[in-house]
XYZ file of C-alpha atoms in Angstrom:
419
model
C 55.451 68.673 118.071
C 53.283 71.267 116.437
C 53.499 73.458 119.540
C 57.259 73.251 119.691
C 57.551 74.286 115.985
C 55.404 77.339 116.593
C 57.491 78.305 119.630
C 60.698 77.750 117.851
C 59.332 79.820 114.899
C 58.392 82.699 117.362
C 61.917 82.833 118.818
C 63.414 82.763 115.294
C 61.281 85.772 114.278
C 61.906 87.651 117.479
C 65.707 87.188 116.922
C 65.754 88.250 113.304
C 63.393 91.193 114.207
C 65.944 92.306 117.024
C 68.849 92.030 114.787
C 67.244 94.020 111.916
C 65.971 96.768 114.090
C 69.405 96.966 115.930
C 71.198 97.105 112.538
C 68.879 99.805 111.219
C 69.154 101.805 114.541
C 72.983 101.674 114.387
C 73.080 102.597 110.747
C 70.723 105.563 111.021
C 73.252 107.239 113.561
C 75.760 107.573 110.579
C 75.823 109.856 107.628
C 77.318 109.396 104.150
C 80.840 110.711 103.565
C 82.306 112.362 100.686
C 85.735 110.770 99.754
C 88.474 112.871 98.192
C 91.462 111.019 96.588
C 94.614 113.020 97.690
C 96.802 111.059 95.360
C 94.765 111.652 92.122
C 97.230 114.136 90.852
C 100.569 112.525 91.754
C 102.339 110.104 94.241
C 101.135 112.017 97.458
C 100.786 109.772 100.481
C 99.399 111.298 103.693
C 100.121 110.625 107.331
C 98.827 113.385 109.531
C 95.664 115.814 109.447
C 94.966 118.841 111.418
C 91.632 120.572 112.124
C 92.010 122.802 109.232
C 91.933 119.827 107.007
C 95.628 120.159 105.876
C 97.368 116.910 105.479
C 101.092 116.262 106.019
C 102.748 113.561 103.819
C 105.374 112.571 101.376
C 105.284 113.078 97.580
C 107.890 111.657 95.250
C 110.266 110.979 98.227
C 109.896 114.654 99.540
C 107.899 116.173 102.357
C 104.646 117.783 101.192
C 101.673 119.592 102.591
C 98.268 118.970 101.114
C 96.176 122.059 101.276
C 93.381 123.789 99.210
C 93.133 120.740 96.918
C 96.756 120.286 96.155
C 100.212 119.246 97.594
C 102.946 121.773 98.158
C 106.592 120.431 97.985
C 108.538 121.121 101.229
C 111.697 119.270 100.098
C 114.229 117.262 102.164
C 117.389 117.768 104.106
C 119.471 116.424 101.224
C 118.990 112.798 101.510
C 116.620 110.275 100.003
C 114.708 108.863 103.051
C 112.079 110.888 104.945
C 109.391 110.230 107.621
C 106.461 112.531 108.790
C 105.554 112.440 112.379
C 103.133 115.372 113.242
C 101.424 118.405 111.929
C 100.158 121.401 113.997
C 97.142 123.703 113.372
C 99.505 126.258 111.544
C 100.574 123.673 108.946
C 104.082 123.158 110.403
C 105.227 119.488 109.825
C 107.883 117.752 111.800
C 109.535 114.431 111.069
C 112.990 113.135 110.167
C 115.042 113.364 106.961
C 118.233 111.887 105.772
C 121.032 114.530 105.071
C 123.362 114.339 102.220
C 125.893 112.788 104.602
C 123.552 109.942 105.407
C 122.486 110.928 108.886
C 118.853 111.281 110.089
C 117.885 114.673 111.400
C 114.698 115.992 112.987
C 113.178 118.696 110.936
C 110.465 121.401 111.225
C 108.904 123.056 108.129
C 108.755 126.741 108.053
C 107.974 129.153 105.167
C 107.613 126.160 102.770
C 110.998 124.445 103.380
C 112.520 122.083 105.935
C 114.726 123.141 108.833
C 117.367 121.010 110.342
C 116.798 121.096 114.111
C 120.193 119.868 114.866
C 121.329 117.283 117.531
C 122.426 117.037 121.147
C 126.097 116.440 120.139
C 125.541 113.096 118.162
C 124.840 112.594 114.447
C 121.110 111.698 114.501
C 117.773 113.222 115.848
C 114.116 112.407 115.455
C 111.154 114.716 115.936
C 108.124 113.173 117.294
C 105.564 116.024 118.155
C 104.817 119.641 117.557
C 102.469 121.968 119.299
C 100.713 125.291 118.490
C 103.673 127.297 119.593
C 106.124 125.589 117.341
C 107.889 123.615 120.103
C 109.167 120.235 118.984
C 109.521 116.986 121.202
C 111.804 114.313 120.026
C 114.943 112.266 120.620
C 118.522 112.751 119.736
C 121.789 110.948 120.372
C 124.656 112.572 122.284
C 128.398 112.524 121.848
C 128.748 109.385 124.019
C 126.100 107.562 121.970
C 123.310 107.846 124.580
C 119.719 108.833 123.400
C 117.958 111.696 125.055
C 114.557 113.193 124.908
C 114.623 116.857 123.924
C 112.434 119.989 123.542
C 113.262 122.288 120.649
C 112.161 125.872 120.584
C 113.421 128.990 118.889
C 116.079 129.048 121.537
C 117.557 125.797 120.398
C 117.379 122.026 121.359
C 117.265 121.242 125.153
C 118.318 117.916 126.600
C 115.537 116.786 129.046
C 117.912 114.357 130.839
C 117.213 111.016 132.275
C 116.155 108.967 135.400
C 119.501 107.598 136.032
C 120.089 105.276 133.223
C 121.476 107.583 130.601
C 118.721 107.103 127.816
C 115.282 108.728 127.528
C 112.793 108.776 124.749
C 110.129 111.486 124.156
C 106.540 110.214 122.946
C 104.240 113.286 123.306
C 104.040 116.996 123.962
C 101.089 119.273 125.081
C 100.443 122.978 124.337
C 102.268 124.291 127.480
C 105.541 122.422 126.588
C 105.284 119.425 128.947
C 106.780 116.337 127.456
C 106.193 112.748 128.317
C 108.205 109.590 127.441
C 110.072 106.812 128.817
C 113.500 106.662 130.494
C 115.743 104.109 132.009
C 116.507 104.184 135.754
C 119.877 103.328 137.356
C 118.550 99.890 138.083
C 117.758 99.299 134.354
C 113.925 99.736 134.662
C 111.787 101.572 132.217
C 109.752 104.485 133.659
C 107.174 106.874 132.315
C 108.395 110.387 132.844
C 106.887 113.888 132.726
C 109.113 116.728 131.782
C 108.497 120.440 132.489
C 110.511 123.518 133.531
C 110.771 121.817 136.965
C 112.799 119.064 135.383
C 112.148 115.339 134.657
C 109.709 113.473 136.959
C 109.382 109.670 137.405
C 105.682 108.837 137.247
C 106.117 105.624 139.149
C 104.548 102.215 138.109
C 101.551 99.892 139.030
C 103.701 97.556 141.184
C 105.766 95.840 138.475
C 108.647 98.260 137.997
C 108.182 99.276 134.383
C 105.952 101.811 132.973
C 105.659 103.641 129.564
C 103.969 107.108 128.892
C 102.395 107.530 125.605
C 100.039 110.604 125.677
C 99.685 113.737 127.578
C 96.735 116.265 127.357
C 96.491 120.080 128.198
C 95.373 119.146 131.730
C 98.703 117.449 132.369
C 97.014 113.993 132.434
C 99.188 111.209 131.212
C 98.076 107.854 129.655
C 100.308 104.871 129.175
C 100.979 101.288 130.223
C 102.655 99.805 133.299
C 103.117 96.362 134.763
C 101.469 94.930 137.899
C 103.209 92.695 140.426
C 101.857 89.602 138.646
C 103.363 90.683 135.289
C 100.308 91.895 133.644
C 100.463 94.974 131.457
C 97.641 97.647 132.269
C 96.684 100.760 130.657
C 97.020 103.816 133.198
C 95.982 107.327 133.691
C 98.331 109.587 135.705
C 97.447 112.844 137.301
C 98.704 114.917 140.216
C 96.770 112.323 142.385
C 98.921 109.389 141.256
C 98.894 106.529 138.744
C 95.386 104.807 138.159
C 95.027 101.292 136.884
C 92.332 101.417 134.259
C 91.539 97.630 134.470
C 90.745 95.327 131.580
C 88.016 93.714 129.538
C 88.313 90.259 131.405
C 91.698 88.982 130.004
C 93.996 90.828 132.469
C 96.090 92.687 129.941
C 95.316 96.310 128.586
C 97.261 98.890 126.795
C 96.684 102.536 126.263
C 97.101 104.090 122.768
C 95.482 107.566 122.614
C 93.715 110.187 124.774
C 91.815 113.340 124.135
C 91.621 116.535 126.031
C 88.704 115.450 128.148
C 90.683 112.499 129.413
C 88.944 109.768 127.368
C 91.475 106.964 126.715
C 91.317 104.328 123.914
C 93.444 101.208 123.833
C 93.425 97.458 123.596
C 92.683 94.595 125.990
C 92.125 90.816 126.009
C 88.682 89.630 126.729
C 87.727 86.717 128.922
C 87.463 84.613 125.754
C 91.065 85.587 124.640
C 90.076 87.958 121.928
C 91.877 91.218 121.296
C 89.387 94.102 121.613
C 89.424 97.852 121.832
C 88.194 99.899 124.771
C 87.074 103.260 125.499
C 87.781 104.531 129.125
C 86.279 107.541 130.908
C 85.290 108.196 134.482
C 82.358 105.976 134.046
C 84.791 103.054 133.556
C 86.194 100.865 130.583
C 83.649 99.986 127.639
C 84.292 97.393 125.052
C 83.837 98.968 121.628
C 82.822 95.624 120.181
C 83.643 94.429 116.549
C 82.356 94.018 113.089
C 81.459 90.437 113.542
C 84.845 88.878 114.286
C 87.184 88.497 117.147
C 89.705 91.329 116.580
C 89.450 95.159 116.943
C 92.272 97.774 117.088
C 91.190 101.464 117.799
C 93.933 103.969 116.635
C 92.549 107.393 117.168
C 89.958 109.412 119.037
C 89.051 113.090 118.484
C 87.570 115.638 120.869
C 83.888 114.518 120.203
C 84.684 110.975 121.188
C 84.590 109.546 117.703
C 86.917 106.710 117.235
C 88.412 105.031 114.231
C 90.440 101.838 113.791
C 90.297 98.274 112.287
C 88.143 95.329 113.027
C 87.866 91.774 111.792
C 84.451 90.684 110.234
C 82.871 87.165 110.586
C 84.654 85.815 107.503
C 88.085 86.963 108.912
C 88.430 90.072 106.683
C 89.589 93.204 108.201
C 87.836 96.596 107.606
C 88.219 100.077 108.822
C 85.636 101.294 111.242
C 84.078 104.589 112.777
C 82.670 104.214 116.365
C 80.447 106.968 117.745
C 77.538 106.970 120.206
C 77.757 103.363 121.212
C 77.823 102.081 117.608
C 80.544 100.726 115.188
C 80.143 100.751 111.454
C 82.525 99.673 108.536
C 83.869 102.892 106.661
C 82.845 101.326 103.321
C 79.301 101.484 104.466
C 79.705 105.362 104.602
C 80.702 105.634 101.163
C 78.435 106.016 98.088
C 77.649 102.593 96.257
C 80.338 101.714 93.565
C 82.606 104.351 94.989
C 85.583 102.393 93.561
C 87.354 102.139 96.929
C 88.262 99.103 98.984
C 90.893 97.770 101.532
C 90.544 101.024 103.664
C 93.062 101.680 106.519
C 92.511 104.614 108.785
C 95.261 106.890 110.015
C 93.741 109.815 111.908
C 90.297 111.547 112.605
C 90.101 115.350 113.242
C 87.734 117.349 115.254
C 85.416 117.850 112.269
C 85.136 114.222 111.823
C 87.284 114.137 108.629
C 89.009 110.742 108.354
C 92.544 110.447 106.709
C 93.673 106.992 105.466
C 94.994 104.841 102.785
C 93.132 102.375 100.517
C 92.809 101.005 96.971
C 91.057 102.970 94.432
C 90.193 100.938 91.359
C 93.055 98.558 92.301
C 95.728 101.126 92.980
C 97.034 102.412 96.327
C 96.002 105.901 97.178
C 95.510 108.436 100.109
C 91.822 109.423 100.927
C 90.055 111.961 102.990
C 86.560 111.247 104.008
C 84.340 114.194 104.885
C 80.975 113.733 106.609
C 77.756 115.011 104.930
C 74.260 115.633 106.116
C 72.818 112.755 104.176
C 71.948 109.489 106.122
C 73.818 106.481 104.725
C 70.520 104.770 103.769
C 66.776 105.406 103.852
C 65.110 103.916 107.052
C 62.489 101.418 106.210
C 58.892 101.875 107.728
C 58.422 99.583 110.856
C 55.269 98.163 109.212
C 57.270 97.093 106.106
C 59.789 95.360 108.338
C 57.278 93.627 110.528
C 55.368 92.694 107.164
C 58.564 91.253 105.698
C 59.210 89.172 108.781
C 55.661 87.874 109.067
C 56.098 86.907 105.325
C 59.320 85.150 106.228
C 57.474 83.453 109.062
C 54.624 82.213 106.776
C 57.151 80.677 104.478
C 59.129 79.008 107.256
C 55.864 77.695 108.939
C 54.559 76.374 105.645
C 57.806 74.737 104.932
C 57.805 73.107 108.410
C 54.211 71.858 108.181
C 54.876 70.259 104.765
C 57.975 68.551 106.276
C 55.876 67.223 109.333
C 53.166 66.095 107.118
C 55.543 64.241 104.886
C 57.128 62.620 107.922
C 53.699 61.649 109.268
C 52.909 59.879 105.912
C 56.256 57.974 105.917
C 55.634 56.870 109.425
C 52.101 55.553 108.521
C 53.323 53.822 105.438
C 56.069 52.060 107.493
C 53.414 50.895 110.123
C 51.070 49.501 107.176
C 54.063 47.630 105.834
């Protein structure tokens, strides 16, 4: 019995040691972040950030650009509803705004005000993405009520066509003006498309007829989701060599959500246990990003350094925003100073400098924040000797308690035998 107790204690100490050292190792890879309240001087709510740290958002029902410590009013197109879709490196904002007539129109900001980009003959249009050249990809309805993907430039709005089924929707745009999205075929299937000066191209599928393009990078690689002959949804990477099934985390299904210029793709997949986890795919394969102790993780954005942000469930079922880098995941709230006043963080984007845009509660009120990394580690790293000493101290307490319990049990047994 005594030998078993000692062995059991050794395993316990080893497990605790491993857990603590792993936790310290993971934490040491991250630095404290400075958090800025972008809503401190008004009702500004941010949605998109560029690499200059500018943030596109809405303030008092009007488009606004936060820059140099304050938001600048960009106005509306005459109506009361407005949505922000994208922001380029020159501070140009795109989205959609209601007009005075009650229609929704795609807009681009220029010289501090919004410009109506028009339509393809119908009443409504929606801007989705803008590149560094000021080109805008989006969707508009036509005279006959169909919806068409468009590419807007200074020459006007160009109808990108369809794959036989009248409708097409744009989802992304790269710096060379290539647009990806989804269009119906004449048979009624949904197909991922790539549009360029040569026209609209059907990117095919993984055997199950339907596919949906989500992202395109500067190399012309396309990330999206397609169905297999068995009916499983799978994340894919398309290049001139064809469409590639990226696999899954054990549960058959996977979905792509973002991609950077190096071709790294993030998305979601079911695990063998049926949990919903996020993945990072590269040429080395698909990697499970893990979680914060619970069963659910959703990665929403990746930058050019491979840093990933999203939301994850903890062991008690709560949901926290996370930052993942260098094989480690950490809750964003651990990156903030103690008693920062912030809670309930939800992340939106991370730029290439590691600045994180999101929303949360500051002293109980909903605000937009911008987190900027510093050079200060999030916590002092304890000396290994102090860790081991603490663990052996814990081991001594556990061993003493176990010895007393066994001794008490022995006395009880002897008393029963005498009686």
